[in-house]
Every structure is written in C-alpha cells, then in structure tokens.
PDB file of N, CA and C in Angstrom:
ATOM      1  N   MET A 250     -20.572   7.340 -47.774  1.00 73.00           N
ATOM      2  CA  MET A 250     -19.523   8.358 -47.875  1.00 73.00           C
ATOM      3  C   MET A 250     -18.216   7.740 -48.364  1.00 73.00           C
ATOM      4  N   GLU A 251     -17.908   6.567 -47.806  1.00 73.00           N
ATOM      5  CA  GLU A 251     -16.648   5.931 -48.187  1.00 73.00           C
ATOM      6  C   GLU A 251     -16.654   5.539 -49.662  1.00 73.00           C
ATOM      7  N   GLU A 252     -17.813   5.113 -50.149  1.00 81.00           N
ATOM      8  CA  GLU A 252     -17.902   4.725 -51.556  1.00 81.00           C
ATOM      9  C   GLU A 252     -17.676   5.927 -52.469  1.00 81.00           C
ATOM     10  N   LYS A 253     -18.186   7.086 -52.083  1.00 86.00           N
ATOM     11  CA  LYS A 253     -17.984   8.298 -52.880  1.00 86.00           C
ATOM     12  C   LYS A 253     -16.505   8.692 -52.901  1.00 86.00           C
ATOM     13  N   LEU A 254     -15.840   8.575 -51.751  1.00 82.00           N
ATOM     14  CA  LEU A 254     -14.415   8.892 -51.704  1.00 82.00           C
ATOM     15  C   LEU A 254     -13.601   7.905 -52.536  1.00 82.00           C
ATOM     16  N   TYR A 255     -14.020   6.626 -52.509  1.00 86.00           N
ATOM     17  CA  TYR A 255     -13.327   5.628 -53.314  1.00 86.00           C
ATOM     18  C   TYR A 255     -13.482   5.942 -54.801  1.00 86.00           C
ATOM     19  N   ARG A 256     -14.682   6.307 -55.213  1.00 89.00           N
ATOM     20  CA  ARG A 256     -14.896   6.667 -56.617  1.00 89.00           C
ATOM     21  C   ARG A 256     -14.063   7.880 -57.012  1.00 89.00           C
ATOM     22  N   LEU A 257     -13.979   8.865 -56.130  1.00 89.00           N
ATOM     23  CA  LEU A 257     -13.161  10.043 -56.407  1.00 89.00           C
ATOM     24  C   LEU A 257     -11.692   9.656 -56.544  1.00 89.00           C
ATOM     25  N   ALA A 258     -11.215   8.779 -55.659  1.00 90.00           N
ATOM     26  CA  ALA A 258      -9.823   8.336 -55.734  1.00 90.00           C
ATOM     27  C   ALA A 258      -9.557   7.603 -57.039  1.00 90.00           C
ATOM     28  N   VAL A 259     -10.485   6.770 -57.468  1.00 91.00           N
ATOM     29  CA  VAL A 259     -10.308   6.031 -58.727  1.00 91.00           C
ATOM     30  C   VAL A 259     -10.317   6.990 -59.911  1.00 91.00           C
ATOM     31  N   VAL A 260     -11.211   7.961 -59.904  1.00 92.00           N
ATOM     32  CA  VAL A 260     -11.262   8.945 -60.997  1.00 92.00           C
ATOM     33  C   VAL A 260      -9.956   9.744 -61.058  1.00 92.00           C
ATOM     34  N   LEU A 261      -9.437  10.167 -59.899  1.00 91.00           N
ATOM     35  CA  LEU A 261      -8.176  10.908 -59.883  1.00 91.00           C
ATOM     36  C   LEU A 261      -7.016  10.037 -60.358  1.00 91.00           C
ATOM     37  N   ALA A 262      -7.013   8.771 -59.978  1.00 92.00           N
ATOM     38  CA  ALA A 262      -5.955   7.866 -60.410  1.00 92.00           C
ATOM     39  C   ALA A 262      -6.002   7.660 -61.930  1.00 92.00           C
ATOM     40  N   ILE A 263      -7.182   7.474 -62.484  1.00 92.00           N
ATOM     41  CA  ILE A 263      -7.322   7.296 -63.928  1.00 92.00           C
ATOM     42  C   ILE A 263      -6.930   8.571 -64.661  1.00 92.00           C
ATOM     43  N   ALA A 264      -7.325   9.711 -64.127  1.00 92.00           N
ATOM     44  CA  ALA A 264      -6.941  10.986 -64.746  1.00 92.00           C
ATOM     45  C   ALA A 264      -5.426  11.144 -64.741  1.00 92.00           C
ATOM     46  N   SER A 265      -4.788  10.729 -63.663  1.00 92.00           N
ATOM     47  CA  SER A 265      -3.331  10.800 -63.587  1.00 92.00           C
ATOM     48  C   SER A 265      -2.693   9.889 -64.628  1.00 92.00           C
ATOM     49  N   LEU A 266      -3.251   8.694 -64.786  1.00 92.00           N
ATOM     50  CA  LEU A 266      -2.717   7.748 -65.771  1.00 92.00           C
ATOM     51  C   LEU A 266      -2.877   8.249 -67.201  1.00 92.00           C
ATOM     52  N   ILE A 267      -3.883   9.067 -67.437  1.00 93.00           N
ATOM     53  CA  ILE A 267      -4.144   9.561 -68.792  1.00 93.00           C
ATOM     54  C   ILE A 267      -3.431  10.883 -69.059  1.00 93.00           C
ATOM     55  N   LEU A 268      -3.543  11.834 -68.138  1.00 92.00           N
ATOM     56  CA  LEU A 268      -3.073  13.192 -68.410  1.00 92.00           C
ATOM     57  C   LEU A 268      -1.556  13.355 -68.348  1.00 92.00           C
ATOM     58  N   TYR A 269      -0.897  12.717 -67.376  1.00 92.00           N
ATOM     59  CA  TYR A 269       0.552  12.893 -67.271  1.00 92.00           C
ATOM     60  C   TYR A 269       1.306  12.392 -68.501  1.00 92.00           C
ATOM     61  N   PRO A 270       0.980  11.214 -69.052  1.00 93.00           N
ATOM     62  CA  PRO A 270       1.678  10.813 -70.283  1.00 93.00           C
ATOM     63  C   PRO A 270       1.417  11.742 -71.467  1.00 93.00           C
ATOM     64  N   ILE A 271       0.194  12.288 -71.539  1.00 93.00           N
ATOM     65  CA  ILE A 271      -0.105  13.224 -72.628  1.00 93.00           C
ATOM     66  C   ILE A 271       0.746  14.484 -72.489  1.00 93.00           C
ATOM     67  N   MET A 272       0.830  15.008 -71.258  1.00 91.00           N
ATOM     68  CA  MET A 272       1.650  16.202 -71.035  1.00 91.00           C
ATOM     69  C   MET A 272       3.130  15.890 -71.275  1.00 91.00           C
ATOM     70  N   GLY A 273       3.575  14.699 -70.863  1.00 90.00           N
ATOM     71  CA  GLY A 273       4.963  14.312 -71.107  1.00 90.00           C
ATOM     72  C   GLY A 273       5.262  14.172 -72.587  1.00 90.00           C
ATOM     73  N   TRP A 274       4.317  13.584 -73.342  1.00 90.00           N
ATOM     74  CA  TRP A 274       4.502  13.423 -74.776  1.00 90.00           C
ATOM     75  C   TRP A 274       4.552  14.788 -75.467  1.00 90.00           C
ATOM     76  N   ALA A 275       3.716  15.729 -75.014  1.00 91.00           N
ATOM     77  CA  ALA A 275       3.704  17.067 -75.603  1.00 91.00           C
ATOM     78  C   ALA A 275       5.022  17.785 -75.364  1.00 91.00           C
ATOM     79  N   ASN A 276       5.692  17.481 -74.250  1.00 90.00           N
ATOM     80  CA  ASN A 276       6.975  18.112 -73.949  1.00 90.00           C
ATOM     81  C   ASN A 276       8.163  17.307 -74.455  1.00 90.00           C
ATOM     82  N   GLY A 277       7.891  16.176 -75.090  1.00 90.00           N
ATOM     83  CA  GLY A 277       8.968  15.365 -75.634  1.00 90.00           C
ATOM     84  C   GLY A 277       9.591  14.403 -74.635  1.00 90.00           C
ATOM     85  N   HIS A 278       8.930  14.179 -73.518  1.00 90.00           N
ATOM     86  CA  HIS A 278       9.451  13.269 -72.491  1.00 90.00           C
ATOM     87  C   HIS A 278       8.352  12.292 -72.088  1.00 90.00           C
ATOM     88  N   LEU A 279       8.010  11.406 -73.007  1.00 90.00           N
ATOM     89  CA  LEU A 279       6.927  10.465 -72.744  1.00 90.00           C
ATOM     90  C   LEU A 279       7.259   9.530 -71.589  1.00 90.00           C
ATOM     91  N   ASP A 280       8.517   9.104 -71.506  1.00 90.00           N
ATOM     92  CA  ASP A 280       8.894   8.171 -70.434  1.00 90.00           C
ATOM     93  C   ASP A 280       8.690   8.799 -69.052  1.00 90.00           C
ATOM     94  N   PHE A 281       9.075  10.052 -68.908  1.00 89.00           N
ATOM     95  CA  PHE A 281       8.898  10.745 -67.630  1.00 89.00           C
ATOM     96  C   PHE A 281       7.412  10.945 -67.326  1.00 89.00           C
ATOM     97  N   GLY A 282       6.623  11.231 -68.352  1.00 90.00           N
ATOM     98  CA  GLY A 282       5.187  11.404 -68.163  1.00 90.00           C
ATOM     99  C   GLY A 282       4.523  10.115 -67.711  1.00 90.00           C
ATOM    100  N   VAL A 283       4.963   8.981 -68.278  1.00 91.00           N
ATOM    101  CA  VAL A 283       4.395   7.693 -67.862  1.00 91.00           C
ATOM    102  C   VAL A 283       4.767   7.398 -66.411  1.00 91.00           C
ATOM    103  N   LEU A 284       6.009   7.673 -66.046  1.00 92.00           N
ATOM    104  CA  LEU A 284       6.426   7.450 -64.654  1.00 92.00           C
ATOM    105  C   LEU A 284       5.631   8.323 -63.687  1.00 92.00           C
ATOM    106  N   LEU A 285       5.422   9.584 -64.060  1.00 91.00           N
ATOM    107  CA  LEU A 285       4.619  10.459 -63.205  1.00 91.00           C
ATOM    108  C   LEU A 285       3.172   9.992 -63.117  1.00 91.00           C
ATOM    109  N   GLY A 286       2.630   9.522 -64.219  1.00 91.00           N
ATOM    110  CA  GLY A 286       1.250   9.052 -64.227  1.00 91.00           C
ATOM    111  C   GLY A 286       1.056   7.842 -63.326  1.00 91.00           C
ATOM    112  N   VAL A 287       1.943   6.866 -63.444  1.00 94.00           N
ATOM    113  CA  VAL A 287       1.839   5.666 -62.611  1.00 94.00           C
ATOM    114  C   VAL A 287       2.099   6.007 -61.148  1.00 94.00           C
ATOM    115  N   GLY A 288       3.105   6.831 -60.901  1.00 92.00           N
ATOM    116  CA  GLY A 288       3.400   7.243 -59.527  1.00 92.00           C
ATOM    117  C   GLY A 288       2.270   8.044 -58.910  1.00 92.00           C
ATOM    118  N   GLY A 289       1.687   8.939 -59.682  1.00 91.00           N
ATOM    119  CA  GLY A 289       0.565   9.735 -59.184  1.00 91.00           C
ATOM    120  C   GLY A 289      -0.641   8.876 -58.859  1.00 91.00           C
ATOM    121  N   ALA A 290      -0.929   7.916 -59.735  1.00 93.00           N
ATOM    122  CA  ALA A 290      -2.064   7.021 -59.483  1.00 93.00           C
ATOM    123  C   ALA A 290      -1.826   6.179 -58.235  1.00 93.00           C
ATOM    124  N   ALA A 291      -0.609   5.674 -58.090  1.00 93.00           N
ATOM    125  CA  ALA A 291      -0.285   4.875 -56.905  1.00 93.00           C
ATOM    126  C   ALA A 291      -0.376   5.722 -55.639  1.00 93.00           C
ATOM    127  N   LEU A 292       0.066   6.960 -55.718  1.00 93.00           N
ATOM    128  CA  LEU A 292       0.011   7.847 -54.556  1.00 93.00           C
ATOM    129  C   LEU A 292      -1.433   8.157 -54.153  1.00 93.00           C
ATOM    130  N   VAL A 293      -2.280   8.418 -55.129  1.00 92.00           N
ATOM    131  CA  VAL A 293      -3.688   8.708 -54.830  1.00 92.00           C
ATOM    132  C   VAL A 293      -4.332   7.528 -54.120  1.00 92.00           C
ATOM    133  N   MET A 294      -4.108   6.322 -54.639  1.00 91.00           N
ATOM    134  CA  MET A 294      -4.732   5.145 -54.032  1.00 91.00           C
ATOM    135  C   MET A 294      -4.127   4.851 -52.657  1.00 91.00           C
ATOM    136  N   ALA A 295      -2.826   5.062 -52.513  1.00 91.00           N
ATOM    137  CA  ALA A 295      -2.184   4.813 -51.213  1.00 91.00           C
ATOM    138  C   ALA A 295      -2.707   5.772 -50.150  1.00 91.00           C
ATOM    139  N   VAL A 296      -2.887   7.024 -50.518  1.00 91.00           N
ATOM    140  CA  VAL A 296      -3.425   8.002 -49.555  1.00 91.00           C
ATOM    141  C   VAL A 296      -4.858   7.639 -49.180  1.00 91.00           C
ATOM    142  N   PHE A 297      -5.638   7.192 -50.162  1.00 89.00           N
ATOM    143  CA  PHE A 297      -7.009   6.789 -49.852  1.00 89.00           C
ATOM    144  C   PHE A 297      -7.038   5.625 -48.869  1.00 89.00           C
ATOM    145  N   TYR A 298      -6.264   4.591 -49.154  1.00 87.00           N
ATOM    146  CA  TYR A 298      -6.285   3.416 -48.276  1.00 87.00           C
ATOM    147  C   TYR A 298      -5.694   3.727 -46.901  1.00 87.00           C
ATOM    148  N   ALA A 299      -4.666   4.552 -46.847  1.00 87.00           N
ATOM    149  CA  ALA A 299      -4.099   4.926 -45.546  1.00 87.00           C
ATOM    150  C   ALA A 299      -5.113   5.744 -44.744  1.00 87.00           C
ATOM    151  N   GLY A 300      -5.791   6.655 -45.386  1.00 85.00           N
ATOM    152  CA  GLY A 300      -6.812   7.451 -44.704  1.00 85.00           C
ATOM    153  C   GLY A 300      -7.954   6.592 -44.203  1.00 85.00           C
ATOM    154  N   ARG A 301      -8.363   5.630 -45.014  1.00 83.00           N
ATOM    155  CA  ARG A 301      -9.442   4.734 -44.582  1.00 83.00           C
ATOM    156  C   ARG A 301      -9.008   3.903 -43.378  1.00 83.00           C
ATOM    157  N   TYR A 302      -7.767   3.461 -43.394  1.00 83.00           N
ATOM    158  CA  TYR A 302      -7.252   2.665 -42.276  1.00 83.00           C
ATOM    159  C   TYR A 302      -7.210   3.489 -40.994  1.00 83.00           C
ATOM    160  N   VAL A 303      -6.750   4.729 -41.098  1.00 81.00           N
ATOM    161  CA  VAL A 303      -6.669   5.600 -39.914  1.00 81.00           C
ATOM    162  C   VAL A 303      -8.061   5.900 -39.379  1.00 81.00           C
ATOM    163  N   ILE A 304      -8.997   6.216 -40.267  1.00 77.00           N
ATOM    164  CA  ILE A 304     -10.355   6.553 -39.827  1.00 77.00           C
ATOM    165  C   ILE A 304     -11.025   5.347 -39.178  1.00 77.00           C
ATOM    166  N   THR A 305     -10.935   4.183 -39.815  1.00 76.00           N
ATOM    167  CA  THR A 305     -11.585   3.001 -39.231  1.00 76.00           C
ATOM    168  C   THR A 305     -10.884   2.576 -37.949  1.00 76.00           C
ATOM    169  N   GLY A 306      -9.581   2.775 -37.854  1.00 74.00           N
ATOM    170  CA  GLY A 306      -8.866   2.450 -36.621  1.00 74.00           C
ATOM    171  C   GLY A 306      -9.305   3.338 -35.473  1.00 74.00           C
ATOM    172  N   ARG A 307      -9.523   4.606 -35.756  1.00 66.00           N
ATOM    173  CA  ARG A 307      -9.985   5.526 -34.709  1.00 66.00           C
ATOM    174  C   ARG A 307     -11.407   5.204 -34.283  1.00 66.00           C
ATOM    175  N   LEU A 308     -12.241   4.799 -35.226  1.00 59.00           N
ATOM    176  CA  LEU A 308     -13.617   4.466 -34.872  1.00 59.00           C
ATOM    177  C   LEU A 308     -13.667   3.212 -33.999  1.00 59.00           C
ATOM    178  N   ARG A 309     -12.807   2.254 -34.289  1.00 58.00           N
ATOM    179  CA  ARG A 309     -12.774   1.032 -33.494  1.00 58.00           C
ATOM    180  C   ARG A 309     -12.256   1.307 -32.087  1.00 58.00           C
ATOM    181  N   ALA A 310     -11.339   2.280 -31.961  1.00 54.00           N
ATOM    182  CA  ALA A 310     -10.742   2.575 -30.655  1.00 54.00           C
ATOM    183  C   ALA A 310     -11.775   3.178 -29.699  1.00 54.00           C
ATOM    184  N   LYS A 311     -12.780   3.844 -30.236  1.00 52.00           N
ATOM    185  CA  LYS A 311     -13.810   4.449 -29.378  1.00 52.00           C
ATOM    186  C   LYS A 311     -14.679   3.355 -28.858  1.00 52.00           C
TER     187      LYS A 311
END
C-alpha cells in the first residue's frame, strides 16, 4: 500500500513540475509557473513523508 501511495505522490509531483510551468508560460508568467511547479512538487512530497511518519509512529505506539 505504501509503495502505491509513494508512486502516486511521485506522479503528482512530476505532473506539478510539468503542468504549472506550461500554464504559466501560456499566461505570460513563466517564472511564476516554475515557482508554483517546484512548490507544488515539494508540498506533495512533504505531505507524503509527513503522513508516512505519522502513520508509522502510531503503529509503533500500539
């Protein structure tokens, strides 16, 4: 299960890195699109790792 969630997080992060700059370039703000893409990818991975830490911490506490 964890491996599937990790793959989903990686796919979402890559999609963020690709799609946000394209949307920013289409609107004439490539720099803002790149910042959103990198920030979005970092946020997706941070939420995944934080969630994994919380879940494994709760399992160890039992």
